[in-house]
XYZ file of C-alpha atoms in Angstrom:
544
model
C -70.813 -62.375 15.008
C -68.666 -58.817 15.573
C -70.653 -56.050 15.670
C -70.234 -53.837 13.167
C -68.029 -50.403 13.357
C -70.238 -47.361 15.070
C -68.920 -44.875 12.520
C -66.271 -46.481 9.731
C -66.058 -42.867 8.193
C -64.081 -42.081 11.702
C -61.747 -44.640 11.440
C -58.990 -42.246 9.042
C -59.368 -39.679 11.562
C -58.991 -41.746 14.305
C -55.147 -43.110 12.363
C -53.895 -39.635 11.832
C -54.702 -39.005 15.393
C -52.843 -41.729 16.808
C -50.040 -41.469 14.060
C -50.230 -37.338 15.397
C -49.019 -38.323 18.744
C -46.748 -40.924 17.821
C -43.486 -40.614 19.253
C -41.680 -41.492 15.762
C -41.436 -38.346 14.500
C -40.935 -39.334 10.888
C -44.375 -40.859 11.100
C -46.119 -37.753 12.592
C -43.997 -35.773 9.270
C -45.977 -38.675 6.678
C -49.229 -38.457 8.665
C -49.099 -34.495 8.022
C -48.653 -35.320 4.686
C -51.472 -37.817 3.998
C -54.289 -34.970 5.142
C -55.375 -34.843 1.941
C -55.995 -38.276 1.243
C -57.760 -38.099 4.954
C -60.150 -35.458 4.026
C -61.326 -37.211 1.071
C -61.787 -40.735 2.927
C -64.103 -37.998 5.503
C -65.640 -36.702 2.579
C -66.686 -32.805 2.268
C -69.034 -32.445 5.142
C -67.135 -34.015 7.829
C -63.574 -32.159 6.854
C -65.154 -29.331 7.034
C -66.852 -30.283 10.570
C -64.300 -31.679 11.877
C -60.602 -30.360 10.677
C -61.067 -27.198 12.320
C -62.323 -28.114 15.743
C -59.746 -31.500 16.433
C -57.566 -31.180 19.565
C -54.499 -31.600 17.770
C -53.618 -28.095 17.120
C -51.572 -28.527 13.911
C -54.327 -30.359 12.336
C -56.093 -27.598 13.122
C -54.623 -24.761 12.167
C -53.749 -26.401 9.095
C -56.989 -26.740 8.344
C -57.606 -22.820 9.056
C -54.542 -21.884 7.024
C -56.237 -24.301 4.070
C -59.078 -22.329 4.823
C -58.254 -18.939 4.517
C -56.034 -19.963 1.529
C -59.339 -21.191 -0.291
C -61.473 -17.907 0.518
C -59.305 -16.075 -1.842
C -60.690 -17.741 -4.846
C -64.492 -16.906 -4.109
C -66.907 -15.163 -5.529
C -68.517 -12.824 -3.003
C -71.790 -14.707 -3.702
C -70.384 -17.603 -2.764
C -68.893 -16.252 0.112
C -71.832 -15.129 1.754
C -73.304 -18.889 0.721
C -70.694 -20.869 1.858
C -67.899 -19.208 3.348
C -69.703 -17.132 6.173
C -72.019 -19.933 7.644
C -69.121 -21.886 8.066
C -67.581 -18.847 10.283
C -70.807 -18.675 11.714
C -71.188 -22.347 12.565
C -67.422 -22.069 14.022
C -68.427 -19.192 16.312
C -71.490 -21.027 17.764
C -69.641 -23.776 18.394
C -69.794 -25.738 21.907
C -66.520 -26.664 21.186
C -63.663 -23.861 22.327
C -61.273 -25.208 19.319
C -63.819 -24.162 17.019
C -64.242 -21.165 18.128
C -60.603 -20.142 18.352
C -60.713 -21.278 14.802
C -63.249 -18.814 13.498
C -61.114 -16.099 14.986
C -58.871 -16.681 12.189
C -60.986 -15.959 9.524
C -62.803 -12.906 9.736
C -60.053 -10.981 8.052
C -60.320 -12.886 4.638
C -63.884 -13.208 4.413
C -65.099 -9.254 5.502
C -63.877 -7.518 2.555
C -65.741 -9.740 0.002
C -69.139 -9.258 1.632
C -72.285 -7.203 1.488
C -72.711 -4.573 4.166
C -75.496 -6.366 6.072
C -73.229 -9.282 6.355
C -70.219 -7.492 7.526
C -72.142 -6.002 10.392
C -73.277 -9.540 11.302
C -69.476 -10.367 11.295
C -68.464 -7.791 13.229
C -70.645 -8.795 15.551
C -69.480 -12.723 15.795
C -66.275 -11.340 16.288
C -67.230 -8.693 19.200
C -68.246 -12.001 20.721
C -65.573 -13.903 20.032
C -63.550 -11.319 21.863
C -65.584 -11.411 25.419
C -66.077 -15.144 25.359
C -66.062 -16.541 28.742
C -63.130 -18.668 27.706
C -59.329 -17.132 27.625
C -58.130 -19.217 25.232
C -60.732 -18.042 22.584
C -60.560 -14.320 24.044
C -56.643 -14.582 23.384
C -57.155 -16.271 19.737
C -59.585 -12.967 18.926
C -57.091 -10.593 20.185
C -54.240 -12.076 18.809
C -56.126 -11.603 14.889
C -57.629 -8.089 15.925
C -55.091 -6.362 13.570
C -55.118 -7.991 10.626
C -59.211 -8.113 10.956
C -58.859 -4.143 11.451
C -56.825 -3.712 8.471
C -59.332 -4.709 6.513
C -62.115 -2.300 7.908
C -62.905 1.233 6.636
C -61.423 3.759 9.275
C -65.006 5.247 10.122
C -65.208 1.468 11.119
C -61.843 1.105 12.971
C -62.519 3.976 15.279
C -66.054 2.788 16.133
C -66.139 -0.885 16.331
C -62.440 -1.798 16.605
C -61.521 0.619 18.713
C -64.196 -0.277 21.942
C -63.336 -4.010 21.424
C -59.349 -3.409 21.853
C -59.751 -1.216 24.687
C -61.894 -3.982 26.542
C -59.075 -6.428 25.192
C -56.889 -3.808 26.889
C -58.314 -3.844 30.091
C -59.423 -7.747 30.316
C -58.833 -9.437 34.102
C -56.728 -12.091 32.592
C -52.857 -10.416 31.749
C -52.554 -13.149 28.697
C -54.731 -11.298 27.098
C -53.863 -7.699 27.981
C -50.100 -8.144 26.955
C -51.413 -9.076 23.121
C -52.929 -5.631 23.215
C -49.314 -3.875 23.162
C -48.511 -5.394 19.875
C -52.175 -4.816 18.566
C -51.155 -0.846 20.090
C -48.524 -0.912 17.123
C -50.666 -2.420 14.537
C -54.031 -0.532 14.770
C -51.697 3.152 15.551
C -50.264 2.693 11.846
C -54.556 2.832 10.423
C -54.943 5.634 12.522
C -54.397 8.883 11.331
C -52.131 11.192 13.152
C -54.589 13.434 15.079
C -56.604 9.976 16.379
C -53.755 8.479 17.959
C -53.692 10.462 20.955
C -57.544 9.544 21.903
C -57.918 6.426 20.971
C -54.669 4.468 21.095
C -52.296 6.431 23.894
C -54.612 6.416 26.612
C -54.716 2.431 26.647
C -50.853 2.357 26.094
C -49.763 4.340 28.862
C -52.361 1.668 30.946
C -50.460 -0.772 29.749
C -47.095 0.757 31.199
C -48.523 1.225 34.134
C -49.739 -2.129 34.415
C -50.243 -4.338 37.425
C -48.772 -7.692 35.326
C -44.960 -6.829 34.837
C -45.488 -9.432 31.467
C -47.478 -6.361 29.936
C -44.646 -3.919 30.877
C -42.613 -6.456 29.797
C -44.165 -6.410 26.634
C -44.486 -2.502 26.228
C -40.585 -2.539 26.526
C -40.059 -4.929 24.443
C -42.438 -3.212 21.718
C -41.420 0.543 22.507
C -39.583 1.117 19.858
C -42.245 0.184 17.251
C -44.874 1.831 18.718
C -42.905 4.653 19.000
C -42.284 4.662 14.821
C -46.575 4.183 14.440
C -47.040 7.105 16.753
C -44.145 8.963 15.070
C -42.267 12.102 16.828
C -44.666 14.647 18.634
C -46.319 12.035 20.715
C -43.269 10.460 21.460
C -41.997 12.950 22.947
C -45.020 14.278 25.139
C -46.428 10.744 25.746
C -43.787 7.985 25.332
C -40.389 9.865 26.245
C -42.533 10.160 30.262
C -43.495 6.186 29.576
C -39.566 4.983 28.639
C -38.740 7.181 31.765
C -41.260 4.745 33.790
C -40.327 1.270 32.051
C -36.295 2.156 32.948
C -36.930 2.750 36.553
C -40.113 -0.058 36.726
C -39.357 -2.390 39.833
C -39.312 -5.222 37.975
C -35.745 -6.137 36.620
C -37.099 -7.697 33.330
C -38.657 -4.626 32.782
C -35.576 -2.452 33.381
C -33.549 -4.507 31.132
C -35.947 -4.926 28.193
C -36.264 -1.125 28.403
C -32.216 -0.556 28.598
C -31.919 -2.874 25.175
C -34.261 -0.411 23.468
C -32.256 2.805 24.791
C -29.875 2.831 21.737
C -33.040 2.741 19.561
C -35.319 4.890 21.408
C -33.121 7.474 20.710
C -31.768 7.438 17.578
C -35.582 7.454 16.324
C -36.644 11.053 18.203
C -36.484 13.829 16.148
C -33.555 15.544 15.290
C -35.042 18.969 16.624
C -35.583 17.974 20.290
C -32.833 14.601 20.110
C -29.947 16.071 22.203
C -31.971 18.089 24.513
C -34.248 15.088 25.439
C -31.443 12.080 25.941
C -29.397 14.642 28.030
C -32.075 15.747 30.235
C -34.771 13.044 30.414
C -32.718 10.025 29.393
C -29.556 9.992 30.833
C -30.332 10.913 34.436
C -32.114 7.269 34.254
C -29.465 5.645 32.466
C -26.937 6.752 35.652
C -29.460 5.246 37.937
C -28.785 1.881 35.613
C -25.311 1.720 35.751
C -25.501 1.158 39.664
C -28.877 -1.353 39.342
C -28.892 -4.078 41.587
C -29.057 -6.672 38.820
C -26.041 -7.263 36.759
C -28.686 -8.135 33.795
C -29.888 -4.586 33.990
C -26.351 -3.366 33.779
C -25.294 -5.435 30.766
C -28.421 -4.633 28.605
C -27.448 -0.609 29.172
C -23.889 -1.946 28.705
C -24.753 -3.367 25.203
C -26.484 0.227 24.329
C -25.285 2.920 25.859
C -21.873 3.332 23.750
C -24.430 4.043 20.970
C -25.567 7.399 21.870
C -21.885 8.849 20.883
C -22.550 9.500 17.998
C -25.646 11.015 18.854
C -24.520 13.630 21.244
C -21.139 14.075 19.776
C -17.593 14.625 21.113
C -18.135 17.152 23.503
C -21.493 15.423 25.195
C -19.944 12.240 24.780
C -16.939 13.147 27.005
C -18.792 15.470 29.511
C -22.042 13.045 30.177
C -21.308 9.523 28.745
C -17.698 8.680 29.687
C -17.946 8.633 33.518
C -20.969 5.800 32.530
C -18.494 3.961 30.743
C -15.488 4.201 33.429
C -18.093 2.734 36.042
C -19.627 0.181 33.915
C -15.869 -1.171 33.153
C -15.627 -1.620 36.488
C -18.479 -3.498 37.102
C -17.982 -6.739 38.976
C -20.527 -8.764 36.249
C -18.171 -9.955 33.178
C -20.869 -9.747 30.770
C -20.898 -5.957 31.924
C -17.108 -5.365 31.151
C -17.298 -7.283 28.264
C -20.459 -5.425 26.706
C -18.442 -1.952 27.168
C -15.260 -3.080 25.718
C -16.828 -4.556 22.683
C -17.978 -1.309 21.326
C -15.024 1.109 22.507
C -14.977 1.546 18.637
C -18.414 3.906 18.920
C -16.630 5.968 21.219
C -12.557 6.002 19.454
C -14.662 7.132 15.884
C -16.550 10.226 17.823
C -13.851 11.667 20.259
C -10.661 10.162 19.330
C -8.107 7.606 19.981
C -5.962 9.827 21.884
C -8.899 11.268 23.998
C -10.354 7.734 24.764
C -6.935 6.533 25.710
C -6.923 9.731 28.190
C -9.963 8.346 30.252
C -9.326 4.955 29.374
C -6.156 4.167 30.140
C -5.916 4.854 33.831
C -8.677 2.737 34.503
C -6.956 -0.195 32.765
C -4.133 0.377 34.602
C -5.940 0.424 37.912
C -7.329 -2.468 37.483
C -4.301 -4.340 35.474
C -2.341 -3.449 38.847
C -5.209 -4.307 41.164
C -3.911 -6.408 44.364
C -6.835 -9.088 43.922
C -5.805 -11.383 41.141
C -9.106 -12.178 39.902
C -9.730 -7.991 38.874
C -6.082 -8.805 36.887
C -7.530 -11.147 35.116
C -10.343 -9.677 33.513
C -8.485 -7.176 31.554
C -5.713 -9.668 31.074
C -8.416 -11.701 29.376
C -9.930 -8.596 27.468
C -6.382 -7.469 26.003
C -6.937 -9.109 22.581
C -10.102 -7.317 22.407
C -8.746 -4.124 23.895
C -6.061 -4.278 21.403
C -8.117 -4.980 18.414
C -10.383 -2.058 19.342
C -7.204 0.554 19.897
C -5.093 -0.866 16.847
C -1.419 -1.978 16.402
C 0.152 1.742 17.113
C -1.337 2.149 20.412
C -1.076 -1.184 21.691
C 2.680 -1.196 20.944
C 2.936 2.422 22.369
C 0.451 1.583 25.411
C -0.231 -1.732 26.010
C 2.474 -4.001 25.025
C 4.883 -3.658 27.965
C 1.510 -4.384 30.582
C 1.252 -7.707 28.146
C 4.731 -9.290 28.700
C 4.618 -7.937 32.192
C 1.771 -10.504 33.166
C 3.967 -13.529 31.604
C 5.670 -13.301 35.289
C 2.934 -11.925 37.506
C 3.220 -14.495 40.912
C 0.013 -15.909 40.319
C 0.219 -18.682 37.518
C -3.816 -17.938 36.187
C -2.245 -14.818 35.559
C 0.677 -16.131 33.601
C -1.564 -18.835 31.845
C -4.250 -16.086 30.552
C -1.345 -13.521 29.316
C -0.115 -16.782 27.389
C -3.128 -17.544 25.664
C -3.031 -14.183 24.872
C -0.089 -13.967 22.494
C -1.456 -16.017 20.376
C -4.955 -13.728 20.021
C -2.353 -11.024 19.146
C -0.421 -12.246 16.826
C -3.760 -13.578 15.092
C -4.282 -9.770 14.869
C -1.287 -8.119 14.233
C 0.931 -10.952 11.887
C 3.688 -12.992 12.638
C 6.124 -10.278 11.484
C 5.017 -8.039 14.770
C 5.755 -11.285 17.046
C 9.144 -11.655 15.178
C 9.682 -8.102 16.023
C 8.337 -7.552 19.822
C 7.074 -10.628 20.670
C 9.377 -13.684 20.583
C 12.276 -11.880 21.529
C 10.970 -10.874 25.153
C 9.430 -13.978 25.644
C 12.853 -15.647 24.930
C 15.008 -13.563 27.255
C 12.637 -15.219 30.026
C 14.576 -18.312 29.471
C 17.592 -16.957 31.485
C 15.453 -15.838 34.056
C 16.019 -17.008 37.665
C 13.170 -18.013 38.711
C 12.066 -21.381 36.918
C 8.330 -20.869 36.673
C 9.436 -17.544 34.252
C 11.790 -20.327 32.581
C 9.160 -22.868 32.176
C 6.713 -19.828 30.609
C 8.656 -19.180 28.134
C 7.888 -22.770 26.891
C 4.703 -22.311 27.279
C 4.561 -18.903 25.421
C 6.510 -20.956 22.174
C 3.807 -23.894 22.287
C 0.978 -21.502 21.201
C 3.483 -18.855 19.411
C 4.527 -21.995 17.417
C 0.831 -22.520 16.182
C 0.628 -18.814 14.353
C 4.092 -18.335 13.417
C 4.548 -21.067 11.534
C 7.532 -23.577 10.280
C 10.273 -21.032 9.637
C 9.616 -18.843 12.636
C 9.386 -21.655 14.724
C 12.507 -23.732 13.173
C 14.826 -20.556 13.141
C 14.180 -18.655 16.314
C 12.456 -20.440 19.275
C 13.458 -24.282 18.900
C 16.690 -23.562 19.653
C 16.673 -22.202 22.737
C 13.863 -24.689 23.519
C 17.085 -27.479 22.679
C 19.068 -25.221 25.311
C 16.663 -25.413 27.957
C 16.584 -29.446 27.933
C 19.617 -29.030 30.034
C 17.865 -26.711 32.762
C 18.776 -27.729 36.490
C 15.068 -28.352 37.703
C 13.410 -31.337 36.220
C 9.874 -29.527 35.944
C 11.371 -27.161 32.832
C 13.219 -30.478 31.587
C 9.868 -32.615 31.163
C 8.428 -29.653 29.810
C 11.172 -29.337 26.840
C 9.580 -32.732 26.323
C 6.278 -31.829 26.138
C 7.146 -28.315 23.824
C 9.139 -30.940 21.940
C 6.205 -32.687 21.329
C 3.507 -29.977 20.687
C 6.147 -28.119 18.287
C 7.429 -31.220 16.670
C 4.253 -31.749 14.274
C 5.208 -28.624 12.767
C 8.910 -28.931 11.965
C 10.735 -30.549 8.833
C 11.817 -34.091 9.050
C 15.168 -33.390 8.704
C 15.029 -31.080 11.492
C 13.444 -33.374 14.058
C 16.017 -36.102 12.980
C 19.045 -33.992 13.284
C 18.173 -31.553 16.289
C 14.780 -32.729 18.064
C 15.583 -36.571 18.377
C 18.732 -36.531 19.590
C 17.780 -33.977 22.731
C 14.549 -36.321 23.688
C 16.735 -39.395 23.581
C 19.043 -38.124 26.091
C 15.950 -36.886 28.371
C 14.596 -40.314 28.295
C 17.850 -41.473 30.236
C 17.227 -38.577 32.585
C 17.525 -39.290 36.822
C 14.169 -37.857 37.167
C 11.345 -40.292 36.525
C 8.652 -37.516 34.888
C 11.318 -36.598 32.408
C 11.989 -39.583 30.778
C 8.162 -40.162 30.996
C 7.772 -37.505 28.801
C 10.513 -38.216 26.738
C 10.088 -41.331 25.828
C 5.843 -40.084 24.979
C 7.050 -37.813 22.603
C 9.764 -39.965 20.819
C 6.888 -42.042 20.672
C 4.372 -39.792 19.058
C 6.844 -38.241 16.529
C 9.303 -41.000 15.607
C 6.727 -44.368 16.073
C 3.132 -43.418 15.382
């Protein structure tokens, strides 16, 4: 005879459990779903028992969020009957879930209670928040604000205040980092002339601290802090601590800080702005620019073009543009790239024509720079350059260093100044490469030397992509037609291959009359790669 079931009440739980951890994850979605019919199968008691203390956390905190959804809708008699044991029974708990539970509901049930119970409350939660287990210390912190916001501020200062600046000063760093963003909710209760007691004195701890995740996290939050705390105290207690964070050892650090410099400073008050950036700010940010980690450099990089229109023309040129000639030279891409993506902040404060002033002979220095790899990067940046500078400056400036690449010696060189003309002409219309473009690139057809030949087939393969049919038809196939008869058999297979790549483009007529004619002739070519090709692109045009 089987013995019968220890608990059949269990059994439900014990299927969403297992469906829970299933690795179909359409079946965890339905089992999610069927809590409801779960709870009732438990029956009142044991959801309540049991929901909000399971190891599955999403159970869990579903149950919580049901919870605190529920407490809305009770009287406060009923709170204090119902409501509050069960935060009680939570907090007294053996089990750690269920007290990381409770920690979640303090904040919906205070308000609706009678003073004696709110002080009993207050103290669950005190003890919730130097429980001997982390997890539960870091559930209490993490709900410290929104249980704050519902106190009186008689009640903030004396009860909330000693349990955050234990919080703030716990062994374990998990929990001290939670502290900076409880900093930034509990300084926006306090009034103006309690901040400085009772909320400063832990944050600058918390700079200083000996876990670089908590001046990790000050970084990261220094900007909001410094709008709770609004503009005197920034600038006698935070501008010191955003000194600290952008010279802290720790490289996270420095770059968290650096991403907030921007922001920092467009938030301090417009009577002490200028005077504090250019005498407490920068001097850091010049220490940045040279920091041994190229993350560092491309956070400030990302920023620092910013503060133009901050200081203005005069500053800008005096104090930030030697910041922004080194940082273009940086060795780290992300670095160059990060400066010349906002060389717009800088053209709209001081001018074009200034800019191009400092600008320009760095570009040129390192467009003319004997290692080919430097060439590169601002061969690769052009477009960009160009759309930050505009169409008169490029053509007055820029252009000529442009087609000059198409025969540097090194073919990377040649391939990344190809690419390029098609980035431009994206920009600046297909009339402009009718104009300046397709004409140079053609007269690189008579050239000598046959890698300059064979670019110019190269440079019609992408031109043909923006320009279009009639651009195409009318001005570059023919001399494309022309070159098929070239005395070196590498620019003859590559008339196939442009052939090819241009044909999809072109009229019917045209590739009847003109294209097919020239490929059938290649294909009886002496050289073996040519009539490969040849015959590949008959094939793809005339038989697919």
């Amino acid at each position: 005879m089987a013995e019968p079931d220890s608990d059949d009440s269990l059994n439900p739980m014990s299927i969403l459990i297992d469906e829970l951890q299933n690795e179909d994850i359409q079946l965890r979605i339905n089992s999610i779903n069927k809590l409801s019919t779960i709870a009732l199968a438990l029956g009142v008691e044991k959801t309540r028992k049991l929901l909000a203390v399971v190891e599955e956390a999403i159970v869990r905190e579903k149950a919580v969020e049901s919870l605190r959804a529920i407490s809305h809708e009770h009287s406060p008699s009923h709170l204090e009957d119902h409501f509050v044991p069960l935060v009680k029974r939570l907090v007294g708990g053996d089990l750690v879930n269920s007290r990381i539970s409770a920690c979640s509901l303090f904040s919906v049930c205070y308000p609706g209670v009678s003073i004696a119970i709110k002080a009993e409350l207050l103290q669950c939660f005190r003890d919730l928040c130097s429980d001997d287990n982390l997890l539960v210390r870091c559930a209490a912190a993490s709900n410290l604000g929104d249980f704050a916001k519902v106190l009186e501020i008689d009640d903030i200062k004396s009860e909330i205040i000693p349990i955050f600046s234990n919080l703030a000063s716990d062994e374990q760093d998990s929990v001290r980092l939670l502290m900076v963003e409880m900093c930034v909710n509990i300084a926006q209760l306090l009034p103006q002339e309690a901040l400085e007691a009772l909320v400063m004195i832990t944050l600058c701890h918390a700079g200083e601290d000996t876990s670089w995740r908590v001046r990790y996290m000050v970084a990261d939050k220094f900007t909001e802090l410094q709008t709770a705390v609004g503009p005197e105290i920034t600038k006698t207690g935070l501008v010191p601590a955003f000194q600290n964070l952008m010279k802290d050892y720790e490289p996270e650090v420095r770059a968290a800080a650096s991403h907030k410099l921007k922001e920092f400073c467009e938030n301090l008050s417009a009577d002490y702005r200028e005077n504090v950036i250019l005498t407490e700010i920068l001097p850091f940010s010049q220490e940045l620019v040279s920091d041994t980690n190229q993350h560092v450099r491309s956070a400030l990089a990302s920023v620092i073009m910013g503060l133009c229109p901050i200081l203005g023309k005069d500053n800008t040129i005096e104090h930030l543009m030697p910041l922004f000639l080194a940082l273009l030279r940086d060795e780290c891409s992300d670095v160059r790239l990060n400066i010349i993506s906002n060389l717009n902040c800088v053209k709209e404060v001081i001018g074009i024509q200034e800019l191009s002033k400092f600008l320009l002979p760095t570009i040129m220095e390192l467009a003319e720079d004997a290692k080919w790899r430097v060439r590169l990067v601002i061969v690769e940046y052009m477009p960009l350059l160009a759309g930050q500078f505009g169409l008169e400056f490029f053509d007055a400036q820029l252009h000529s260093l442009c087609m000059s690449w198409l025969v540097d010696h090194v073919y990377a060189i040649r391939e990344a100044a190809t690419n390029n003309l098609k980035k431009l002409v994206e920009q600046f219309g297909k009339e402009w490469a009718l104009a300046t473009v397709i004409p140079r690139v053609l007269t690189l057809s008579e050239e000598p030397n046959y890698l300059h030949r064979m670019t110019t087939l190269f440079c019609i393969n992408v031109l043909s992509e923006v320009c279009g049919q009639d651009i195409t038809t009318k001005h570059m196939l023919p001399t494309v037609l022309y070159m098929a008869g070239d005395p070196v058999a590498n620019v003859r297979f590559n008339v196939a291959k442009s052939l090819q790549k241009i044909g999809s483009i072109l009229e019917n007529s045209t590739l009847q009359t003109e294209v097919k004619p020239i490929l059938e002739k290649l294909t009886q070519d002496r050289d073996v790669d040519v009539k490969y090709f040849a015959q590949e692109a008959l094939t793809v045009l005339f038989l697919a």
